[in-house]
Amino acid sequence: RWGKEIYGDARVQFHQDLLARLGPSALCATVLLHGGKPLSALYELRLRDTVYSIQSGFGDGVTRTVSIGYLHLAYGVEAAAAGAARVVDLLGGGGKHRDYKRDLGQPGGLIVSCSAIRAPLLRVLLRVQEGARRLLASQRSGRREEHREA
C-alpha cells in the first residue's frame, strides 16, 4: 500500500529478473505528480498488443472530488491506446476502496486461481478462505469465479 514498504528482496529480484528478460521496452511505469509531489504510481508491462496493469498505488486524502487512482489509470489507458495497444488487462482483484475493474472491464469475465498446498490443515483453511471470498465477490460483482486445487 501507498507509503509502506511491501516488497522484500525476493520480490524486487523477481521484477528485476522479469524486466531483464522482457527488455526495457516492456516497462510502462509512471508517477502522477502535483506540485512536485507524487500522487499516484502505475506499474504496467506491455507485451505485444496488450498492456498488463501490474500494480498501482495512490496517496489517501489528496482530494475528495477526483479519484486520483481513476485519473491515473485513465492516463495509462490513453497512453496504451496511443501506443497501439488493443487490450489493457487490469488483472484480477479489487481496488482499495471499490472494485474499479468491474466499473471499467467487461462483465462476466472468468477469473481462475490455482493453489498447491501440501499441508492438510492449510488446505482446509484455504478452502474456507476462498469460499468466503468467492461468496463475497459474487454478491458484489456478479462475476463468476473458479478455484482449482493442484
Short mmCIF file of N, CA and C in Angstrom, two decimals:
data_model
loop_
_atom_site.label_atom_id
_atom_site.label_comp_id
_atom_site.label_asym_id
_atom_site.label_seq_id
_atom_site.Cartn_x
_atom_site.Cartn_y
_atom_site.Cartn_z
N ARG A 1 0.83 -1.20 0.00
CA ARG A 1 0.00 0.00 0.00
C ARG A 1 0.86 1.25 0.00
N TRP A 2 0.26 2.33 -0.37
CA TRP A 2 0.97 3.60 -0.50
C TRP A 2 1.64 3.97 0.81
N GLY A 3 2.91 4.36 0.75
CA GLY A 3 3.63 4.80 1.93
C GLY A 3 4.19 3.70 2.79
N LYS A 4 3.99 2.44 2.39
CA LYS A 4 4.51 1.31 3.16
C LYS A 4 5.36 0.44 2.26
N GLU A 5 6.47 -0.04 2.79
CA GLU A 5 7.31 -0.94 2.01
C GLU A 5 6.66 -2.31 1.98
N ILE A 6 6.38 -2.81 0.79
CA ILE A 6 5.73 -4.11 0.68
C ILE A 6 6.60 -5.13 -0.03
N TYR A 7 7.67 -4.70 -0.62
CA TYR A 7 8.49 -5.62 -1.39
C TYR A 7 9.72 -6.02 -0.62
N GLY A 8 9.90 -7.32 -0.45
CA GLY A 8 11.13 -7.85 0.12
C GLY A 8 12.14 -8.05 -1.00
N ASP A 9 13.31 -8.48 -0.64
CA ASP A 9 14.37 -8.66 -1.63
C ASP A 9 13.97 -9.63 -2.74
N ALA A 10 13.28 -10.72 -2.39
CA ALA A 10 12.90 -11.72 -3.39
C ALA A 10 11.92 -11.14 -4.40
N ARG A 11 10.98 -10.32 -3.95
CA ARG A 11 10.02 -9.72 -4.87
C ARG A 11 10.67 -8.70 -5.78
N VAL A 12 11.55 -7.90 -5.22
CA VAL A 12 12.28 -6.93 -6.04
C VAL A 12 13.11 -7.67 -7.09
N GLN A 13 13.79 -8.73 -6.68
CA GLN A 13 14.61 -9.51 -7.60
C GLN A 13 13.75 -10.13 -8.70
N PHE A 14 12.56 -10.62 -8.35
CA PHE A 14 11.65 -11.18 -9.35
C PHE A 14 11.35 -10.15 -10.43
N HIS A 15 10.98 -8.93 -10.04
CA HIS A 15 10.64 -7.90 -11.02
C HIS A 15 11.87 -7.47 -11.81
N GLN A 16 13.03 -7.40 -11.19
CA GLN A 16 14.25 -7.06 -11.91
C GLN A 16 14.57 -8.14 -12.95
N ASP A 17 14.44 -9.40 -12.56
CA ASP A 17 14.70 -10.50 -13.50
C ASP A 17 13.68 -10.50 -14.64
N LEU A 18 12.42 -10.26 -14.30
CA LEU A 18 11.37 -10.22 -15.32
C LEU A 18 11.65 -9.13 -16.34
N LEU A 19 11.98 -7.94 -15.87
CA LEU A 19 12.26 -6.83 -16.78
C LEU A 19 13.53 -7.08 -17.59
N ALA A 20 14.52 -7.72 -16.99
CA ALA A 20 15.73 -8.05 -17.74
C ALA A 20 15.41 -9.03 -18.87
N ARG A 21 14.51 -9.95 -18.59
CA ARG A 21 14.13 -10.94 -19.60
C ARG A 21 13.25 -10.35 -20.70
N LEU A 22 12.30 -9.48 -20.31
CA LEU A 22 11.38 -8.90 -21.29
C LEU A 22 12.00 -7.75 -22.07
N GLY A 23 12.95 -7.07 -21.46
CA GLY A 23 13.57 -5.91 -22.10
C GLY A 23 12.94 -4.62 -21.63
N PRO A 24 13.68 -3.52 -21.72
CA PRO A 24 13.19 -2.25 -21.19
C PRO A 24 11.95 -1.71 -21.89
N SER A 25 11.71 -2.11 -23.12
CA SER A 25 10.53 -1.60 -23.83
C SER A 25 9.23 -2.15 -23.26
N ALA A 26 9.30 -3.22 -22.46
CA ALA A 26 8.09 -3.80 -21.86
C ALA A 26 7.59 -2.98 -20.67
N LEU A 27 8.44 -2.17 -20.07
CA LEU A 27 8.08 -1.43 -18.86
C LEU A 27 7.32 -0.15 -19.18
N CYS A 28 6.18 0.00 -18.54
CA CYS A 28 5.39 1.23 -18.61
C CYS A 28 5.13 1.66 -17.17
N ALA A 29 6.05 2.39 -16.59
CA ALA A 29 5.89 2.84 -15.20
C ALA A 29 5.78 4.35 -15.19
N THR A 30 4.75 4.86 -14.51
CA THR A 30 4.54 6.30 -14.46
C THR A 30 4.21 6.74 -13.04
N VAL A 31 4.52 7.98 -12.75
CA VAL A 31 4.17 8.60 -11.47
C VAL A 31 3.44 9.89 -11.79
N LEU A 32 2.26 10.06 -11.21
CA LEU A 32 1.47 11.27 -11.38
C LEU A 32 1.89 12.25 -10.29
N LEU A 33 2.35 13.42 -10.70
CA LEU A 33 2.85 14.42 -9.76
C LEU A 33 1.93 15.63 -9.71
N HIS A 34 1.92 16.30 -8.55
CA HIS A 34 1.24 17.57 -8.39
C HIS A 34 2.12 18.43 -7.49
N GLY A 35 2.58 19.55 -8.03
CA GLY A 35 3.46 20.41 -7.26
C GLY A 35 4.76 19.71 -6.88
N GLY A 36 5.22 18.80 -7.72
CA GLY A 36 6.45 18.07 -7.45
C GLY A 36 6.31 16.91 -6.49
N LYS A 37 5.11 16.70 -5.96
CA LYS A 37 4.88 15.60 -5.03
C LYS A 37 4.13 14.46 -5.73
N PRO A 38 4.54 13.20 -5.48
CA PRO A 38 3.85 12.08 -6.12
C PRO A 38 2.45 11.87 -5.54
N LEU A 39 1.48 11.73 -6.44
CA LEU A 39 0.10 11.44 -6.03
C LEU A 39 -0.27 9.99 -6.29
N SER A 40 0.30 9.42 -7.35
CA SER A 40 -0.09 8.08 -7.77
C SER A 40 1.05 7.45 -8.56
N ALA A 41 1.14 6.12 -8.46
CA ALA A 41 2.14 5.37 -9.23
C ALA A 41 1.44 4.23 -9.96
N LEU A 42 1.89 3.98 -11.18
CA LEU A 42 1.28 2.95 -12.02
C LEU A 42 2.41 2.12 -12.63
N TYR A 43 2.37 0.81 -12.45
CA TYR A 43 3.39 -0.11 -12.96
C TYR A 43 2.69 -1.06 -13.91
N GLU A 44 3.05 -0.97 -15.19
CA GLU A 44 2.44 -1.81 -16.22
C GLU A 44 3.52 -2.45 -17.08
N LEU A 45 3.17 -3.57 -17.70
CA LEU A 45 4.05 -4.24 -18.64
C LEU A 45 3.33 -4.36 -19.98
N ARG A 46 4.07 -4.10 -21.05
CA ARG A 46 3.49 -4.20 -22.39
C ARG A 46 4.14 -5.37 -23.11
N LEU A 47 3.30 -6.32 -23.53
CA LEU A 47 3.75 -7.47 -24.31
C LEU A 47 2.89 -7.54 -25.56
N ARG A 48 3.54 -7.39 -26.70
CA ARG A 48 2.86 -7.33 -28.00
C ARG A 48 1.81 -6.23 -27.98
N ASP A 49 0.54 -6.59 -28.17
CA ASP A 49 -0.50 -5.55 -28.24
C ASP A 49 -1.34 -5.46 -26.97
N THR A 50 -0.80 -5.98 -25.85
CA THR A 50 -1.52 -5.96 -24.58
C THR A 50 -0.69 -5.26 -23.51
N VAL A 51 -1.34 -4.40 -22.73
CA VAL A 51 -0.72 -3.76 -21.58
C VAL A 51 -1.33 -4.39 -20.34
N TYR A 52 -0.47 -4.90 -19.45
CA TYR A 52 -0.91 -5.53 -18.22
C TYR A 52 -0.67 -4.57 -17.07
N SER A 53 -1.73 -4.19 -16.39
CA SER A 53 -1.63 -3.31 -15.24
C SER A 53 -1.25 -4.16 -14.02
N ILE A 54 0.01 -4.10 -13.62
CA ILE A 54 0.54 -4.97 -12.59
C ILE A 54 0.25 -4.43 -11.19
N GLN A 55 0.53 -3.18 -10.97
CA GLN A 55 0.39 -2.60 -9.62
C GLN A 55 0.14 -1.10 -9.73
N SER A 56 -0.67 -0.59 -8.84
CA SER A 56 -0.87 0.85 -8.78
C SER A 56 -1.05 1.24 -7.32
N GLY A 57 -0.81 2.48 -7.04
CA GLY A 57 -0.99 2.98 -5.68
C GLY A 57 -1.20 4.47 -5.72
N PHE A 58 -1.89 4.99 -4.72
CA PHE A 58 -2.15 6.42 -4.67
C PHE A 58 -2.19 6.85 -3.22
N GLY A 59 -1.93 8.13 -3.01
CA GLY A 59 -1.97 8.69 -1.67
C GLY A 59 -3.40 8.94 -1.23
N ASP A 60 -3.67 8.70 0.03
CA ASP A 60 -5.00 8.97 0.57
C ASP A 60 -5.15 10.44 0.92
N GLY A 61 -6.38 10.91 0.88
CA GLY A 61 -6.68 12.26 1.33
C GLY A 61 -6.17 13.37 0.44
N VAL A 62 -5.83 13.06 -0.81
CA VAL A 62 -5.33 14.09 -1.71
C VAL A 62 -6.47 15.01 -2.13
N THR A 63 -7.57 14.43 -2.53
CA THR A 63 -8.73 15.19 -2.96
C THR A 63 -9.98 14.35 -2.75
N ARG A 64 -11.07 15.00 -2.49
CA ARG A 64 -12.34 14.28 -2.33
C ARG A 64 -13.20 14.37 -3.59
N THR A 65 -12.82 15.23 -4.52
CA THR A 65 -13.65 15.43 -5.71
C THR A 65 -13.23 14.60 -6.90
N VAL A 66 -11.96 14.19 -6.95
CA VAL A 66 -11.44 13.42 -8.07
C VAL A 66 -10.74 12.18 -7.53
N SER A 67 -11.04 11.04 -8.14
CA SER A 67 -10.33 9.81 -7.77
C SER A 67 -8.97 9.81 -8.48
N ILE A 68 -7.91 10.00 -7.72
CA ILE A 68 -6.58 10.06 -8.29
C ILE A 68 -6.23 8.75 -8.98
N GLY A 69 -6.61 7.62 -8.38
CA GLY A 69 -6.33 6.33 -9.00
C GLY A 69 -7.02 6.17 -10.34
N TYR A 70 -8.31 6.56 -10.43
CA TYR A 70 -9.04 6.51 -11.70
C TYR A 70 -8.39 7.42 -12.73
N LEU A 71 -8.04 8.62 -12.30
CA LEU A 71 -7.42 9.59 -13.20
C LEU A 71 -6.13 9.03 -13.78
N HIS A 72 -5.28 8.50 -12.92
CA HIS A 72 -4.00 7.96 -13.39
C HIS A 72 -4.22 6.74 -14.29
N LEU A 73 -5.16 5.87 -13.92
CA LEU A 73 -5.46 4.72 -14.76
C LEU A 73 -5.97 5.16 -16.13
N ALA A 74 -6.78 6.22 -16.16
CA ALA A 74 -7.27 6.74 -17.44
C ALA A 74 -6.11 7.24 -18.30
N TYR A 75 -5.14 7.91 -17.68
CA TYR A 75 -3.94 8.32 -18.42
C TYR A 75 -3.20 7.10 -18.97
N GLY A 76 -3.12 6.04 -18.16
CA GLY A 76 -2.45 4.81 -18.60
C GLY A 76 -3.16 4.16 -19.78
N VAL A 77 -4.49 4.11 -19.73
CA VAL A 77 -5.26 3.53 -20.83
C VAL A 77 -5.09 4.39 -22.08
N GLU A 78 -5.12 5.70 -21.91
CA GLU A 78 -4.93 6.61 -23.04
C GLU A 78 -3.54 6.41 -23.67
N ALA A 79 -2.51 6.29 -22.84
CA ALA A 79 -1.15 6.06 -23.35
C ALA A 79 -1.06 4.71 -24.06
N ALA A 80 -1.73 3.69 -23.52
CA ALA A 80 -1.71 2.37 -24.14
C ALA A 80 -2.35 2.42 -25.53
N ALA A 81 -3.47 3.12 -25.64
CA ALA A 81 -4.15 3.25 -26.93
C ALA A 81 -3.30 4.03 -27.93
N ALA A 82 -2.63 5.07 -27.45
CA ALA A 82 -1.76 5.86 -28.32
C ALA A 82 -0.58 5.03 -28.79
N GLY A 83 -0.18 4.04 -28.00
CA GLY A 83 0.92 3.15 -28.36
C GLY A 83 0.46 1.93 -29.13
N ALA A 84 -0.74 1.94 -29.66
CA ALA A 84 -1.31 0.87 -30.49
C ALA A 84 -1.63 -0.41 -29.72
N ALA A 85 -1.84 -0.31 -28.42
CA ALA A 85 -2.29 -1.49 -27.66
C ALA A 85 -3.76 -1.75 -27.99
N ARG A 86 -4.10 -3.02 -28.12
CA ARG A 86 -5.50 -3.39 -28.37
C ARG A 86 -6.22 -3.74 -27.09
N VAL A 87 -5.45 -4.18 -26.07
CA VAL A 87 -6.05 -4.65 -24.81
C VAL A 87 -5.29 -4.05 -23.64
N VAL A 88 -6.03 -3.60 -22.63
CA VAL A 88 -5.45 -3.24 -21.34
C VAL A 88 -6.03 -4.22 -20.34
N ASP A 89 -5.18 -5.08 -19.79
CA ASP A 89 -5.61 -6.12 -18.85
C ASP A 89 -5.37 -5.61 -17.43
N LEU A 90 -6.45 -5.42 -16.68
CA LEU A 90 -6.36 -4.91 -15.32
C LEU A 90 -6.06 -6.02 -14.31
N LEU A 91 -5.95 -7.26 -14.78
CA LEU A 91 -5.69 -8.42 -13.94
C LEU A 91 -6.78 -8.61 -12.89
N GLY A 92 -6.68 -9.64 -12.08
CA GLY A 92 -7.71 -9.95 -11.10
C GLY A 92 -7.52 -9.20 -9.81
N GLY A 93 -8.58 -9.10 -9.02
CA GLY A 93 -8.51 -8.47 -7.71
C GLY A 93 -9.24 -7.15 -7.67
N GLY A 94 -9.61 -6.75 -6.47
CA GLY A 94 -10.33 -5.50 -6.31
C GLY A 94 -9.42 -4.35 -5.93
N GLY A 95 -9.95 -3.17 -5.95
CA GLY A 95 -9.20 -1.99 -5.55
C GLY A 95 -9.28 -1.77 -4.05
N LYS A 96 -8.62 -0.73 -3.58
CA LYS A 96 -8.57 -0.45 -2.15
C LYS A 96 -9.94 -0.03 -1.61
N HIS A 97 -10.66 0.80 -2.38
CA HIS A 97 -11.94 1.33 -1.91
C HIS A 97 -13.14 0.77 -2.65
N ARG A 98 -12.94 0.29 -3.86
CA ARG A 98 -14.05 -0.25 -4.65
C ARG A 98 -13.50 -1.14 -5.75
N ASP A 99 -14.37 -1.90 -6.38
CA ASP A 99 -13.96 -2.78 -7.46
C ASP A 99 -13.97 -2.00 -8.77
N TYR A 100 -12.93 -1.16 -8.97
CA TYR A 100 -12.86 -0.32 -10.15
C TYR A 100 -12.72 -1.14 -11.42
N LYS A 101 -12.19 -2.36 -11.33
CA LYS A 101 -12.04 -3.20 -12.50
C LYS A 101 -13.41 -3.61 -13.03
N ARG A 102 -14.34 -3.79 -12.13
CA ARG A 102 -15.72 -4.10 -12.54
C ARG A 102 -16.32 -2.90 -13.25
N ASP A 103 -16.03 -1.69 -12.76
CA ASP A 103 -16.54 -0.47 -13.38
C ASP A 103 -16.02 -0.32 -14.81
N LEU A 104 -14.77 -0.69 -15.02
CA LEU A 104 -14.10 -0.42 -16.29
C LEU A 104 -14.04 -1.61 -17.23
N GLY A 105 -14.19 -2.82 -16.71
CA GLY A 105 -14.00 -4.02 -17.51
C GLY A 105 -15.26 -4.53 -18.16
N GLN A 106 -15.11 -5.62 -18.87
CA GLN A 106 -16.25 -6.27 -19.50
C GLN A 106 -16.94 -7.17 -18.49
N PRO A 107 -18.27 -7.21 -18.47
CA PRO A 107 -18.98 -8.05 -17.50
C PRO A 107 -18.81 -9.53 -17.79
N GLY A 108 -18.88 -10.32 -16.72
CA GLY A 108 -18.90 -11.77 -16.88
C GLY A 108 -17.55 -12.42 -17.10
N GLY A 109 -16.47 -11.72 -16.82
CA GLY A 109 -15.15 -12.32 -17.02
C GLY A 109 -14.90 -13.45 -16.04
N LEU A 110 -14.15 -14.44 -16.47
CA LEU A 110 -13.83 -15.59 -15.64
C LEU A 110 -12.44 -15.38 -15.03
N ILE A 111 -12.34 -15.49 -13.72
CA ILE A 111 -11.06 -15.38 -13.03
C ILE A 111 -10.76 -16.75 -12.44
N VAL A 112 -9.61 -17.30 -12.78
CA VAL A 112 -9.21 -18.63 -12.31
C VAL A 112 -7.96 -18.48 -11.47
N SER A 113 -7.97 -19.07 -10.27
CA SER A 113 -6.76 -19.09 -9.44
C SER A 113 -6.44 -20.53 -9.10
N CYS A 114 -5.17 -20.81 -8.91
CA CYS A 114 -4.73 -22.17 -8.63
C CYS A 114 -3.74 -22.14 -7.48
N SER A 115 -3.92 -23.03 -6.50
CA SER A 115 -3.03 -23.11 -5.34
C SER A 115 -2.57 -24.55 -5.17
N ALA A 116 -1.31 -24.72 -4.77
CA ALA A 116 -0.78 -26.05 -4.48
C ALA A 116 -0.26 -26.03 -3.05
N ILE A 117 -1.00 -26.69 -2.15
CA ILE A 117 -0.64 -26.70 -0.72
C ILE A 117 -0.65 -28.15 -0.24
N ARG A 118 0.45 -28.56 0.35
CA ARG A 118 0.56 -29.95 0.80
C ARG A 118 0.01 -30.16 2.21
N ALA A 119 0.16 -29.21 3.11
CA ALA A 119 -0.27 -29.38 4.50
C ALA A 119 -1.80 -29.44 4.56
N PRO A 120 -2.37 -30.53 5.09
CA PRO A 120 -3.83 -30.70 5.11
C PRO A 120 -4.56 -29.57 5.84
N LEU A 121 -4.04 -29.13 6.98
CA LEU A 121 -4.72 -28.06 7.71
C LEU A 121 -4.74 -26.76 6.92
N LEU A 122 -3.63 -26.42 6.31
CA LEU A 122 -3.58 -25.21 5.49
C LEU A 122 -4.51 -25.32 4.29
N ARG A 123 -4.62 -26.52 3.72
CA ARG A 123 -5.52 -26.73 2.58
C ARG A 123 -6.97 -26.46 2.98
N VAL A 124 -7.37 -26.94 4.16
CA VAL A 124 -8.73 -26.71 4.66
C VAL A 124 -8.96 -25.22 4.89
N LEU A 125 -7.98 -24.56 5.52
CA LEU A 125 -8.11 -23.13 5.77
C LEU A 125 -8.21 -22.34 4.47
N LEU A 126 -7.44 -22.74 3.45
CA LEU A 126 -7.52 -22.08 2.15
C LEU A 126 -8.90 -22.24 1.54
N ARG A 127 -9.46 -23.46 1.64
CA ARG A 127 -10.81 -23.70 1.09
C ARG A 127 -11.84 -22.80 1.77
N VAL A 128 -11.76 -22.66 3.08
CA VAL A 128 -12.70 -21.80 3.81
C VAL A 128 -12.52 -20.35 3.38
N GLN A 129 -11.27 -19.90 3.32
CA GLN A 129 -11.00 -18.51 2.93
C GLN A 129 -11.48 -18.25 1.50
N GLU A 130 -11.16 -19.14 0.57
CA GLU A 130 -11.55 -18.95 -0.82
C GLU A 130 -13.07 -18.99 -0.98
N GLY A 131 -13.73 -19.89 -0.25
CA GLY A 131 -15.18 -19.96 -0.33
C GLY A 131 -15.82 -18.66 0.14
N ALA A 132 -15.33 -18.12 1.24
CA ALA A 132 -15.87 -16.85 1.74
C ALA A 132 -15.58 -15.71 0.76
N ARG A 133 -14.38 -15.70 0.19
CA ARG A 133 -14.01 -14.64 -0.75
C ARG A 133 -14.87 -14.71 -2.02
N ARG A 134 -15.08 -15.93 -2.52
CA ARG A 134 -15.91 -16.09 -3.72
C ARG A 134 -17.35 -15.66 -3.47
N LEU A 135 -17.86 -16.02 -2.30
CA LEU A 135 -19.23 -15.64 -1.96
C LEU A 135 -19.37 -14.13 -1.92
N LEU A 136 -18.45 -13.47 -1.24
CA LEU A 136 -18.49 -12.00 -1.17
C LEU A 136 -18.31 -11.36 -2.54
N ALA A 137 -17.38 -11.88 -3.32
CA ALA A 137 -17.12 -11.31 -4.65
C ALA A 137 -18.32 -11.48 -5.56
N SER A 138 -18.96 -12.65 -5.52
CA SER A 138 -20.11 -12.87 -6.39
C SER A 138 -21.29 -12.01 -5.98
N GLN A 139 -21.44 -11.75 -4.69
CA GLN A 139 -22.52 -10.88 -4.23
C GLN A 139 -22.28 -9.44 -4.66
N ARG A 140 -21.00 -9.01 -4.66
CA ARG A 140 -20.67 -7.63 -5.04
C ARG A 140 -20.71 -7.40 -6.53
N SER A 141 -20.20 -8.35 -7.31
CA SER A 141 -19.99 -8.05 -8.72
C SER A 141 -20.79 -8.89 -9.70
N GLY A 142 -21.31 -10.00 -9.26
CA GLY A 142 -21.99 -10.88 -10.19
C GLY A 142 -21.02 -11.61 -11.12
N ARG A 143 -19.71 -11.47 -10.89
CA ARG A 143 -18.68 -12.10 -11.72
C ARG A 143 -18.50 -13.54 -11.28
N ARG A 144 -18.41 -14.47 -12.22
CA ARG A 144 -18.22 -15.87 -11.92
C ARG A 144 -16.73 -16.14 -11.70
N GLU A 145 -16.41 -16.81 -10.60
CA GLU A 145 -15.02 -17.15 -10.30
C GLU A 145 -14.89 -18.64 -10.08
N GLU A 146 -13.71 -19.18 -10.34
CA GLU A 146 -13.48 -20.60 -10.20
C GLU A 146 -12.14 -20.79 -9.49
N HIS A 147 -12.08 -21.77 -8.60
CA HIS A 147 -10.82 -22.09 -7.89
C HIS A 147 -10.55 -23.56 -8.07
N ARG A 148 -9.31 -23.87 -8.43
CA ARG A 148 -8.92 -25.27 -8.59
C ARG A 148 -7.70 -25.54 -7.74
N GLU A 149 -7.68 -26.70 -7.13
CA GLU A 149 -6.52 -27.12 -6.35
C GLU A 149 -5.63 -28.02 -7.18
N ALA A 150 -4.33 -27.91 -6.96
CA ALA A 150 -3.38 -28.78 -7.67
C ALA A 150 -3.04 -29.95 -6.79
#
